[in-house]
Coordinates of C-alpha atoms and ligand atoms in Angstrom, one line a residue:
M1 CA -13.2 -21.8 4.1
D2 CA -13.4 -22.9 7.8
N3 CA -12.4 -19.8 10.5
Q4 CA -9.1 -21.4 12.1
Q5 CA -7.4 -22.2 8.0
V6 CA -7.6 -18.5 8.1
K7 CA -5.8 -17.2 11.2
P8 CA -2.3 -16.2 11.1
D9 CA 0.1 -18.1 13.6
R10 CA 1.2 -15.1 15.3
G11 CA -3.1 -14.0 16.0
R12 CA -4.9 -12.0 14.4
R13 CA -4.8 -8.7 13.0
S14 CA -5.9 -5.4 14.5
F15 CA -8.9 -2.9 12.9
W16 CA -8.2 0.1 14.3
T17 CA -4.2 0.4 15.1
W18 CA -0.5 -1.0 13.1
G19 CA 0.2 -4.6 14.2
W20 CA -1.6 -7.4 15.5
Q21 CA -4.4 -7.8 18.3
S22 CA -1.0 -7.7 20.9
D23 CA 0.0 -4.1 19.4
E24 CA -3.2 -3.3 20.8
P25 CA -2.5 -0.1 23.5
T26 CA -5.0 -0.5 26.6
L27 CA -7.6 1.6 27.4
G28 CA -5.7 2.5 30.4
Q29 CA -2.8 3.7 28.1
R30 CA -5.3 5.2 26.4
Q31 CA -7.0 6.9 28.3
E32 CA -3.3 8.4 29.4
M33 CA -3.0 9.5 26.7
A34 CA -6.4 11.7 26.4
K35 CA -5.0 13.1 29.3
H36 CA -2.5 13.9 28.0
L37 CA -3.9 15.0 24.8
S38 CA -7.1 17.0 27.3
K39 CA -3.6 18.9 28.7
R40 CA -2.3 20.2 25.8
F41 CA -5.5 20.8 23.8
G42 CA -7.5 22.2 27.5
R43 CA -10.3 20.1 25.9
K44 CA -11.7 18.1 27.8
I45 CA -10.6 14.4 25.6
S46 CA -12.7 10.3 26.1
V47 CA -11.5 7.6 24.6
P48 CA -14.3 5.4 22.1
A49 CA -15.2 2.1 23.0
V50 CA -13.4 -0.3 20.7
P51 CA -17.0 -1.7 19.0
D52 CA -16.9 -4.9 18.7
I53 CA -16.5 -7.0 15.6
E54 CA -19.7 -9.4 15.8
D55 CA -21.5 -6.2 16.6
L56 CA -20.7 -4.3 13.1
E57 CA -23.6 -4.0 10.6
L58 CA -21.9 -5.2 7.1
R59 CA -23.3 -5.1 3.6
A60 CA -24.0 -9.2 3.2
P61 CA -20.7 -11.0 0.4
R62 CA -22.6 -9.7 -2.9
I63 CA -20.5 -12.7 -4.2
S64 CA -20.4 -16.4 -4.1
V65 CA -18.1 -18.5 -3.7
P66 CA -17.0 -21.9 -6.6
D67 CA -16.8 -24.2 -4.6
S68 CA -13.8 -24.9 -6.4
L69 CA -11.9 -22.5 -4.1
R70 CA -14.0 -23.3 -0.6
N71 CA -11.2 -23.9 1.1
I72 CA -9.0 -21.1 0.0
V73 CA -12.1 -17.9 0.0
T74 CA -14.4 -17.1 3.0
T75 CA -16.4 -14.4 3.3
D76 CA -16.1 -14.9 7.1
K77 CA -17.1 -11.4 8.7
A78 CA -14.0 -10.7 10.7
E79 CA -12.3 -11.6 8.0
R80 CA -13.8 -8.4 5.8
V81 CA -13.5 -6.3 8.4
I82 CA -9.5 -6.3 8.7
H83 CA -9.2 -6.3 5.4
T84 CA -11.6 -2.7 4.6
Y85 CA -8.8 -0.2 5.4
G86 CA -4.4 -0.5 5.3
G87 CA -3.3 1.6 8.5
H88 CA -3.4 5.5 7.0
F89 CA -4.7 7.1 9.7
L90 CA -8.4 8.1 8.8
E91 CA -8.5 4.7 7.5
L92 CA -8.3 3.0 11.2
N93 CA -10.6 6.2 12.8
R94 CA -13.1 5.4 10.1
A95 CA -12.4 1.1 11.6
L96 CA -13.1 1.9 15.1
R97 CA -16.1 4.4 14.0
G98 CA -17.7 0.9 13.3
D99 CA -17.3 2.6 9.8
F100 CA -17.8 -0.4 7.0
A101 CA -19.8 1.4 4.7
E102 CA -16.7 -0.6 1.8
P103 CA -15.9 -4.0 2.8
P104 CA -15.1 -6.7 0.9
D105 CA -17.1 -9.8 -0.4
A106 CA -14.8 -12.3 0.1
V107 CA -11.3 -12.8 0.9
A108 CA -8.7 -15.8 -1.0
Y109 CA -5.7 -16.8 1.5
P110 CA -4.1 -18.8 -1.8
Q111 CA -1.2 -20.9 -0.6
D112 CA 0.2 -21.9 -3.6
E113 CA 1.0 -19.9 -7.6
N114 CA -1.7 -22.1 -8.8
Q115 CA -4.7 -20.5 -5.6
V116 CA -4.1 -17.2 -7.2
E117 CA -4.3 -18.7 -11.1
A118 CA -7.6 -20.1 -9.6
V119 CA -8.7 -16.8 -7.5
L120 CA -8.0 -14.6 -10.7
D121 CA -9.3 -16.5 -13.0
W122 CA -12.7 -16.2 -11.0
C123 CA -12.3 -12.7 -10.4
D124 CA -11.5 -11.9 -14.4
G125 CA -14.4 -14.0 -15.7
K126 CA -17.3 -12.8 -13.1
G127 CA -15.8 -8.7 -13.3
Y128 CA -14.3 -8.3 -10.1
A129 CA -12.8 -6.0 -8.1
V130 CA -9.4 -7.8 -6.9
I131 CA -7.4 -6.0 -4.2
P132 CA -4.0 -7.8 -3.5
Y133 CA -3.0 -7.3 0.2
G134 CA 0.6 -8.4 1.6
G135 CA 0.2 -6.4 5.2
G136 CA -2.0 -3.8 4.7
T137 CA 0.0 -1.0 5.6
T138 CA -0.4 1.5 2.8
V139 CA -1.3 4.7 3.7
V140 CA -2.6 5.7 0.5
N141 CA -5.9 3.8 0.3
G142 CA -4.0 1.5 -1.2
V143 CA -6.3 -1.8 0.0
S144 CA -9.3 -0.4 -0.4
V145 CA -12.0 -1.3 -2.4
P146 CA -13.5 1.3 -4.7
P147 CA -18.0 2.1 -4.1
S148 CA -18.1 1.5 -7.9
A149 CA -16.9 -2.4 -7.4
R150 CA -19.2 -4.7 -8.5
G151 CA -18.1 -7.7 -6.4
A152 CA -14.2 -7.3 -4.9
V153 CA -12.2 -10.1 -3.9
T154 CA -8.8 -9.3 -1.2
I155 CA -6.3 -11.3 -2.9
D156 CA -4.2 -11.8 0.8
M157 CA -0.5 -13.0 -0.3
E158 CA 0.7 -14.6 3.9
R159 CA 1.0 -18.5 3.0
L160 CA 2.9 -17.2 0.1
N161 CA 5.9 -16.7 3.0
Q162 CA 9.2 -19.0 2.3
V163 CA 12.6 -17.6 1.1
L164 CA 12.4 -21.1 -1.5
E165 CA 16.7 -20.7 -2.5
I166 CA 20.4 -18.7 -1.0
D167 CA 22.6 -18.7 -3.7
E168 CA 25.1 -18.2 -2.2
T169 CA 27.4 -17.6 -4.9
S170 CA 25.9 -14.8 -6.5
R171 CA 24.4 -13.4 -3.3
A172 CA 20.1 -14.1 -3.9
A173 CA 17.8 -15.0 -2.7
R174 CA 14.7 -16.2 -4.0
I175 CA 12.2 -15.4 -2.1
Q176 CA 7.6 -15.5 -2.2
A177 CA 5.9 -12.1 -1.5
G178 CA 3.5 -12.8 0.8
I179 CA 6.3 -13.5 3.7
F180 CA 6.9 -10.2 6.5
G181 CA 9.5 -9.1 7.2
P182 CA 10.9 -10.7 10.1
D183 CA 10.3 -13.9 9.0
L184 CA 12.2 -13.4 6.1
E185 CA 14.5 -12.1 8.5
D186 CA 14.6 -14.9 10.1
A187 CA 15.3 -17.2 7.1
L188 CA 18.0 -15.4 6.7
R189 CA 20.0 -15.6 9.4
P190 CA 21.4 -18.7 9.5
K191 CA 23.5 -18.6 7.2
G192 CA 24.1 -14.7 7.5
Y193 CA 22.3 -12.8 5.4
T194 CA 19.9 -10.1 5.1
L195 CA 18.3 -8.1 2.7
R196 CA 18.9 -5.2 4.5
H197 CA 15.3 -2.9 3.7
F198 CA 14.1 -2.3 6.6
P199 CA 10.9 0.4 7.0
Q200 CA 9.6 2.1 10.1
S201 CA 6.8 -0.6 9.0
F202 CA 8.5 -3.1 8.6
P203 CA 7.9 -6.2 11.5
W204 CA 4.0 -5.6 9.5
S205 CA 4.7 -5.4 5.6
T206 CA 5.8 -8.0 3.5
L207 CA 8.3 -8.4 0.9
G208 CA 5.7 -7.8 -2.3
G209 CA 3.8 -5.1 -0.7
W210 CA 7.8 -2.5 -0.9
I211 CA 8.6 -3.8 -4.2
V212 CA 5.1 -2.7 -5.7
T213 CA 5.2 0.3 -3.5
R214 CA 8.7 0.6 -4.1
S215 CA 9.5 0.6 -0.6
G216 CA 12.0 3.0 1.2
G217 CA 14.0 1.2 4.1
H218 CA 15.2 3.5 6.5
Y219 CA 18.6 3.3 5.7
A220 CA 19.9 6.8 4.6
T221 CA 22.4 7.1 1.2
N222 CA 23.2 4.1 -1.0
H223 CA 20.2 1.4 -1.3
T224 CA 17.6 3.5 0.2
H225 CA 14.5 2.0 -2.1
I226 CA 13.9 -2.2 -2.4
D227 CA 14.7 -1.2 -6.1
D228 CA 18.3 -2.3 -6.2
F229 CA 17.3 -5.3 -4.2
V230 CA 14.9 -7.0 -6.9
E231 CA 17.1 -8.7 -9.8
S232 CA 14.0 -9.9 -11.2
V233 CA 10.4 -10.8 -10.6
R234 CA 7.2 -13.6 -10.8
M235 CA 3.7 -11.9 -11.2
I236 CA 1.2 -13.5 -12.8
T237 CA -1.9 -11.1 -14.4
P238 CA -4.9 -11.8 -15.4
A239 CA -3.3 -11.8 -19.5
G240 CA -0.8 -14.2 -18.3
W241 CA 2.7 -14.4 -16.3
W242 CA 5.4 -12.1 -16.7
E243 CA 8.6 -13.2 -15.0
S244 CA 11.7 -11.2 -15.9
R245 CA 15.4 -13.2 -16.5
R246 CA 18.2 -13.2 -13.5
L247 CA 20.6 -10.8 -14.0
P248 CA 23.3 -8.4 -12.5
G249 CA 22.5 -5.5 -14.1
S250 CA 22.0 -5.5 -17.5
G251 CA 21.3 -2.9 -20.8
A252 CA 19.1 -4.0 -22.5
G253 CA 15.8 -1.9 -23.4
P254 CA 13.5 -0.6 -20.9
S255 CA 13.3 -3.3 -17.7
P256 CA 10.4 -5.5 -17.7
D257 CA 11.5 -5.2 -14.0
R258 CA 11.1 -1.9 -13.6
M259 CA 6.9 -2.3 -15.0
V260 CA 6.0 -4.3 -12.1
I261 CA 8.2 -2.4 -9.4
G262 CA 6.1 0.2 -8.3
S263 CA 3.3 -1.3 -10.2
E264 CA 1.1 -1.6 -6.9
G265 CA -1.1 -4.1 -8.0
T266 CA -3.0 -2.5 -10.6
L267 CA -0.6 -4.7 -13.7
G268 CA -0.8 -8.6 -11.4
I269 CA -0.1 -9.7 -8.4
L270 CA 3.6 -10.4 -7.7
T271 CA 3.9 -14.4 -6.3
E272 CA 8.4 -13.8 -5.8
A273 CA 11.2 -12.3 -6.5
W274 CA 14.8 -13.2 -6.6
M275 CA 16.4 -10.1 -4.0
R276 CA 20.0 -9.2 -3.8
I277 CA 21.0 -10.4 -0.8
Q278 CA 24.7 -9.6 1.4
K279 CA 26.4 -9.9 4.4
R280 CA 25.4 -9.2 7.9
P281 CA 26.9 -6.4 9.1
V282 CA 29.2 -6.9 11.6
F283 CA 31.0 -3.6 12.5
R284 CA 29.3 -0.5 13.3
A285 CA 30.0 2.7 14.4
T286 CA 27.9 5.6 15.1
A287 CA 27.8 9.2 16.4
G288 CA 24.9 12.0 17.1
V289 CA 25.8 15.8 16.5
V290 CA 23.8 18.9 18.0
F291 CA 23.6 22.0 15.2
P292 CA 22.9 25.1 16.7
T293 CA 20.0 25.7 14.4
W294 CA 18.5 24.3 11.0
E295 CA 20.0 26.5 8.6
K296 CA 23.5 24.5 9.8
A297 CA 22.2 21.2 10.1
Y298 CA 21.3 20.4 6.9
T299 CA 23.9 22.5 5.1
A300 CA 26.7 20.0 6.7
T301 CA 24.5 17.2 5.3
R302 CA 24.6 18.1 1.9
H303 CA 28.7 18.5 2.1
L304 CA 28.3 14.6 3.8
V305 CA 26.5 13.3 1.2
Q306 CA 28.0 14.9 -1.3
A307 CA 31.4 13.8 0.6
K308 CA 30.6 10.5 -0.6
L309 CA 31.6 8.1 2.1
W310 CA 28.1 6.8 1.9
P311 CA 27.4 6.3 6.1
A312 CA 24.4 3.5 5.9
N313 CA 22.7 5.9 7.9
L314 CA 22.4 10.4 7.6
R315 CA 19.3 11.7 9.6
L316 CA 19.1 14.7 9.9
L317 CA 16.0 15.6 12.6
D318 CA 14.9 19.8 12.4
P319 CA 14.9 21.3 16.2
E320 CA 11.5 20.1 16.4
E321 CA 11.3 16.3 16.0
A322 CA 14.9 16.6 17.9
G323 CA 13.0 18.3 20.8
R324 CA 10.1 15.7 21.3
A325 CA 11.8 13.1 19.7
A326 CA 15.7 13.4 21.2
G327 CA 15.2 15.3 24.4
L328 CA 17.5 18.5 22.9
N329 CA 16.3 21.5 23.4
G330 CA 14.1 22.9 21.0
K331 CA 16.4 25.3 19.2
Q332 CA 18.9 22.3 18.9
A333 CA 19.0 19.7 14.8
L334 CA 20.2 16.4 15.0
L335 CA 21.5 14.4 13.3
I336 CA 22.3 11.4 13.3
I337 CA 25.3 9.2 11.3
G338 CA 25.8 6.0 11.3
F339 CA 28.6 3.5 9.1
E340 CA 28.2 -0.4 9.6
S341 CA 30.3 -3.5 7.5
S342 CA 30.2 -7.5 7.5
D343 CA 34.3 -7.3 6.4
V344 CA 35.6 -3.5 7.4
P345 CA 36.2 -1.2 10.0
Q346 CA 34.3 1.4 10.3
G347 CA 36.4 3.6 12.7
E348 CA 38.8 5.9 9.8
F349 CA 34.8 6.6 7.8
I350 CA 32.6 7.9 10.9
K351 CA 36.2 10.0 11.8
L352 CA 36.6 11.4 8.7
A353 CA 32.1 11.9 8.6
V354 CA 32.1 14.3 12.4
D355 CA 35.3 16.1 10.5
I356 CA 33.4 17.0 7.7
A357 CA 30.5 17.7 10.3
R358 CA 32.7 20.0 12.9
A359 CA 33.2 21.9 10.5
N360 CA 30.5 23.5 9.2
G361 CA 29.1 24.3 13.0
G362 CA 27.4 20.6 14.5
Q363 CA 29.7 19.3 17.5
V364 CA 29.9 16.3 19.2
D365 CA 32.5 15.3 21.8
D366 CA 34.8 12.4 21.1
D367 CA 33.4 9.6 23.9
E368 CA 30.8 10.5 22.3
V369 CA 31.4 8.9 18.7
R370 CA 30.5 5.6 18.8
V371 CA 32.8 2.5 17.9
S372 CA 31.8 -1.1 17.8
D373 CA 34.8 -3.6 16.4
G374 CA 32.6 -6.3 16.1
A375 CA 32.4 -8.4 19.1
G376 CA 28.9 -6.9 19.8
Q377 CA 29.1 -3.4 21.3
A378 CA 25.9 -2.0 20.9
T379 CA 26.4 1.7 18.9
G380 CA 23.4 4.3 17.9
R381 CA 21.9 3.4 21.6
E382 CA 22.4 5.5 23.7
G383 CA 21.9 9.5 24.1
A384 CA 19.7 11.2 22.3
V385 CA 20.2 8.5 19.1
G386 CA 19.8 5.8 21.3
N387 CA 16.1 8.3 22.3
W388 CA 15.2 9.1 18.8
R389 CA 15.6 5.1 17.8
N390 CA 13.2 4.2 20.4
S391 CA 10.2 6.3 19.1
F392 CA 10.7 5.5 16.2
I393 CA 10.4 2.1 16.6
G394 CA 8.1 2.2 19.2
V395 CA 4.9 4.3 16.5
N396 CA 1.3 3.4 17.5
A397 CA -1.5 4.6 15.8
G398 CA -4.5 3.2 18.6
L399 CA -2.9 5.5 21.6
T400 CA -4.6 8.3 19.7
N401 CA -6.5 6.8 17.1
G402 CA -10.6 9.2 17.6
L403 CA -9.1 11.3 20.5
G404 CA -9.7 14.0 17.3
L405 CA -6.0 14.2 16.6
I406 CA -5.5 15.1 13.4
G407 CA -1.5 14.0 13.0
D408 CA -0.2 12.2 9.6
T409 CA 3.1 13.5 7.2
F410 CA 3.4 14.2 4.1
E411 CA 6.7 13.0 1.9
T412 CA 9.1 14.5 -1.1
A413 CA 12.2 14.6 -1.8
I414 CA 13.4 18.0 -3.9
T415 CA 17.5 19.0 -5.7
W416 CA 19.1 20.6 -3.0
D417 CA 19.4 24.2 -5.4
K418 CA 15.2 24.6 -4.5
W419 CA 16.2 23.5 -1.2
P420 CA 15.8 25.8 1.5
E421 CA 13.2 27.8 -0.2
F422 CA 10.9 24.9 -1.0
D423 CA 11.4 24.6 3.3
A424 CA 10.7 27.8 4.3
E425 CA 7.4 27.5 0.9
V426 CA 6.1 24.2 2.8
R427 CA 6.4 25.9 6.3
D428 CA 4.5 28.7 5.4
K429 CA 1.9 27.9 3.4
V430 CA 1.4 24.5 5.4
G431 CA 1.3 26.2 8.7
R432 CA -1.4 28.4 7.6
V433 CA -2.9 26.2 6.4
L434 CA -3.5 24.5 9.5
K435 CA -3.2 27.7 12.0
E436 CA -6.5 27.8 9.7
V437 CA -7.9 24.3 10.2
V438 CA -6.9 23.6 13.6
G439 CA -5.9 26.3 15.5
E440 CA -2.9 27.8 16.5
A441 CA -1.8 24.6 19.1
Y442 CA -0.5 22.6 15.8
T443 CA 2.8 21.5 14.8
L444 CA 5.0 21.0 12.0
S445 CA 8.4 19.5 11.5
C446 CA 10.5 18.1 8.9
R447 CA 13.5 15.5 9.4
F448 CA 15.6 14.4 6.5
T449 CA 14.3 10.2 6.3
H450 CA 16.9 9.9 2.8
V451 CA 19.4 11.8 1.4
Y452 CA 21.6 11.8 -1.9
T453 CA 24.0 13.6 -3.2
D454 CA 21.7 16.1 -5.4
G455 CA 18.7 16.5 -3.5
P456 CA 17.5 15.2 1.1
A457 CA 13.9 13.5 1.1
P458 CA 12.0 15.6 3.4
Y459 CA 9.4 14.1 5.6
Y460 CA 7.2 16.2 6.9
T461 CA 5.0 15.3 11.0
F462 CA 2.0 17.3 11.6
S463 CA -0.2 17.6 14.7
G464 CA -3.4 19.6 15.7
M465 CA -6.2 18.5 17.1
G466 CA -9.5 18.3 14.5
A467 CA -13.7 19.7 15.1
P468 CA -14.8 16.1 16.8
G469 CA -16.4 14.4 13.5
G470 CA -15.0 17.0 10.9
E471 CA -11.1 15.6 10.9
A472 CA -11.5 13.6 7.0
E473 CA -12.3 17.4 5.5
Q474 CA -9.6 19.0 8.2
W475 CA -7.1 16.4 6.7
Q476 CA -7.7 17.2 3.2
T477 CA -8.2 21.1 3.8
I478 CA -3.8 20.5 5.3
K479 CA -3.7 17.2 2.0
D480 CA -4.4 19.4 -0.7
A481 CA -2.2 22.2 0.6
A482 CA 1.0 20.0 0.9
S483 CA -0.3 18.6 -2.1
E484 CA -0.2 21.9 -4.0
V485 CA 3.0 22.8 -3.1
L486 CA 4.8 20.1 -3.6
I487 CA 4.0 19.6 -7.2
S488 CA 4.1 23.3 -7.6
A489 CA 7.2 23.8 -6.4
G490 CA 8.6 20.3 -8.5
A491 CA 9.4 18.1 -5.3
T492 CA 7.9 14.9 -5.5
I493 CA 4.4 13.7 -4.3
T494 CA 5.8 10.8 -2.0
H495 CA 9.6 9.7 -1.9
H496 CA 8.9 6.2 -0.1
H497 CA 4.6 5.9 0.8
S498 CA 3.2 5.0 -2.6
V499 CA 1.0 6.8 -4.7
G500 CA -2.0 4.0 -3.7
R501 CA -5.4 6.3 -4.4
M502 CA -4.4 9.8 -2.2
H503 CA -1.8 10.4 -4.7
A504 CA -2.7 9.5 -7.6
K505 CA -4.1 12.8 -8.9
G506 CA 0.0 13.7 -7.8
W507 CA 1.3 11.7 -9.4
S508 CA 0.2 12.4 -13.1
R509 CA 0.8 15.8 -12.4
Q510 CA 4.4 14.7 -12.0
T511 CA 4.8 11.7 -14.9
P512 CA 4.4 13.1 -18.9
R513 CA 1.2 12.9 -19.6
L514 CA 2.2 10.6 -22.5
Y515 CA 4.1 8.5 -20.0
G516 CA 0.6 7.7 -18.8
S517 CA -0.5 7.5 -20.9
V518 CA 1.1 4.1 -21.9
L519 CA 0.8 2.6 -18.4
R520 CA -2.8 2.8 -19.5
A521 CA -2.6 0.8 -22.9
A522 CA 0.0 -1.3 -20.8
K523 CA -3.0 -2.0 -17.9
K524 CA -5.3 -2.8 -21.1
I525 CA -3.3 -5.0 -21.8
L526 CA -2.0 -7.1 -18.9
D527 CA -5.2 -6.6 -17.3
P528 CA -8.0 -5.9 -19.8
N529 CA -10.7 -6.2 -17.7
S530 CA -9.3 -3.9 -15.3
I531 CA -9.8 -5.7 -12.5
L532 CA -6.8 -5.4 -10.1
N533 CA -6.8 -2.8 -8.2
P534 CA -9.3 -0.2 -9.8
G535 CA -9.3 3.5 -8.5
V536 CA -5.1 2.7 -7.6
L537 CA -2.6 4.4 -9.7
F538 CA -4.7 5.6 -11.9
E539 CA -7.7 8.1 -11.8
P540 CA -10.6 6.8 -12.8
Ligands
FAD1 C1 4.0 3.1 10.6 C2 4.2 2.2 9.0 C3 5.2 3.1 8.7 C4 5.4 2.5 7.7 N1 7.0 3.1 7.3 C5 7.6 3.5 5.6 C6 8.6 3.7 5.8 O1 9.9 3.4 6.5 N2 9.1 3.6 4.0 C7 8.2 2.8 3.7 O2 8.1 3.1 2.2 N3 7.0 3.0 3.7 C8 6.3 2.9 4.9 N4 5.2 2.7 5.2 C9 4.0 2.6 4.1 C10 3.6 0.9 3.5 O3 4.5 0.1 5.0 C11 4.8 1.2 2.8 O4 3.9 0.9 1.0 C12 4.9 -0.9 2.4 O5 5.8 -1.9 1.2 C13 3.7 -1.8 2.1 O6 3.1 -2.8 2.3 P1 2.4 -3.9 2.7 O7 2.9 -5.8 2.9 O8 2.4 -3.8 3.9 O9 1.7 -4.3 1.2 P2 0.2 -3.2 1.3 O10 -0.5 -2.3 2.3 O11 -0.7 -5.1 1.8 O12 -0.5 -3.3 -0.1 C14 0.5 -2.0 -0.7 C15 0.7 -1.6 -2.2 O13 0.5 -3.1 -2.4 C16 -0.1 -3.8 -3.2 N5 0.6 -5.2 -3.2 C17 0.7 -5.8 -2.1 N6 1.6 -7.6 -2.2 C18 1.1 -7.1 -3.5 C19 1.6 -8.1 -4.7 N7 2.0 -9.5 -3.9 N8 1.1 -8.7 -5.9 C20 0.8 -6.9 -5.3 N9 0.9 -6.3 -4.9 C21 1.1 -7.0 -4.0 C22 -1.5 -3.5 -2.8 O14 -2.4 -3.6 -3.7 C23 -2.2 -2.2 -1.7 O15 -2.1 -1.2 -3.5 C24 4.6 3.0 6.3 C25 3.3 2.6 6.9 C26 3.2 2.6 8.2 C27 1.5 2.4 8.7

């Protein structure tokens, strides 16, 4: 395949930070960050050079591409480099260090379903591992090549990127799996619609990736995961097509959609889906409520969500996060409340929500409760809420990559009855391990990304300075401690980051044993030669 043909229009993906080459930080920005970290940790930190792709050592492709597929399959070195890793910080770090021990042998760019099928048939016949690839933003090792593979082909879906049909009467759209978030919204916008699903990785991730990983958007209540927007799916498996019927709802047995949603490329390749869409919001209201303590803040959040006002957003930052991301004093917690609607003014709802927050110890001045009447006034972009929003959108892994920082997140969900004790246990046990592994100067903070009437979805962020060269082992020790607390406390191993290879063990511990056996049996039927994403979901 001619390399020019495979270049996406938006430029090339970066192999060492999230997004495209245009998202890569400059050397100056990285040096500034190194200076800041040197000061914080009292250690001289230098900035490693980014290797040139041409200088990287890759094993020769172990496969030969048949003539019939040469126009869509490439063994180009740069393509293999770009598709070796997902977006976990350790993966990006290995890439920056030039470690490409397990690259795919080839990358396919099918342009239609027939071509997806042809690549899958070829790999199935040869026993090559197939790695479906959307935006490559997985943070759970979902797109890496397992060392056991005798040959591996990554199928990049980015050319199946169209909104094919909009059914305005039913408010649904038929959309190809490889479309990136911004392109999807651009295609729906002219008719006034939106999918309204915005994971933090929105600019770089795809509809297919969202569906098969059960992605969580940034709205905190109602439709938190992509699941509820999926009307029907179309997936190709080595055993044939899996297409479900478009239905607004159905009580007919275990759902065929549910089997695909969350399958993480292990049962087939999702090519398109009918998605429920909605009118774009016009009316908005938002408030940032400050609480003197974390306890008061999460109690207020519980009362608020249980009042069933269904705000679009109810995002709670603990004092550490509110200090760092929103500029508060490090002792106060911040609750961001947001309402929106395409048809109904939201002023009354925010008033009720703020009343509940104040009754539970929250503080917000009346003039900081912003209500937009639909005439285009911005809300949620000012003050502490605006500060938080900018830091949320502006994340860039490349800034700290290679500087020795161990910085990661783990997210979960747990019922309210277990909540405060669970939080205390996480902070105690994970905090102790962090202290042992990276020393006193660690951080461990929490926010609620989503809240349900029966429990929150807490999202913990930790960081500390690692020992040069030992970051992977140190991270593993911290991750193991966190996973153990989650599973033994009765929480989930992941609320929205998915299972991948990283969480396969934890997931098998939290699901009924028989359920695991049933899924393995289903995989045997759909993927008899076990070529699809080996090691993802199911431990080898
Ligand atoms: C900065 C950052 C922020 C993030 N924020 C969020 C967040 O807010 N919410 C959230 O849920 N997640 C988040 N994630 C994780 C990640 O973005 C999601 O899991 C996302 O859904 C992955 O989409 P993708 O298109 O990048 O898929 P990929 O990373 O390419 O793939 C993910 C998995 O799905 C499989 N796959 C991809 N496409 C297909 C297909 N068409 N058919 C079958 N299998 C397929 C892959 O093999 C892989 O196992 C974040 C990640 C990063 C790096």
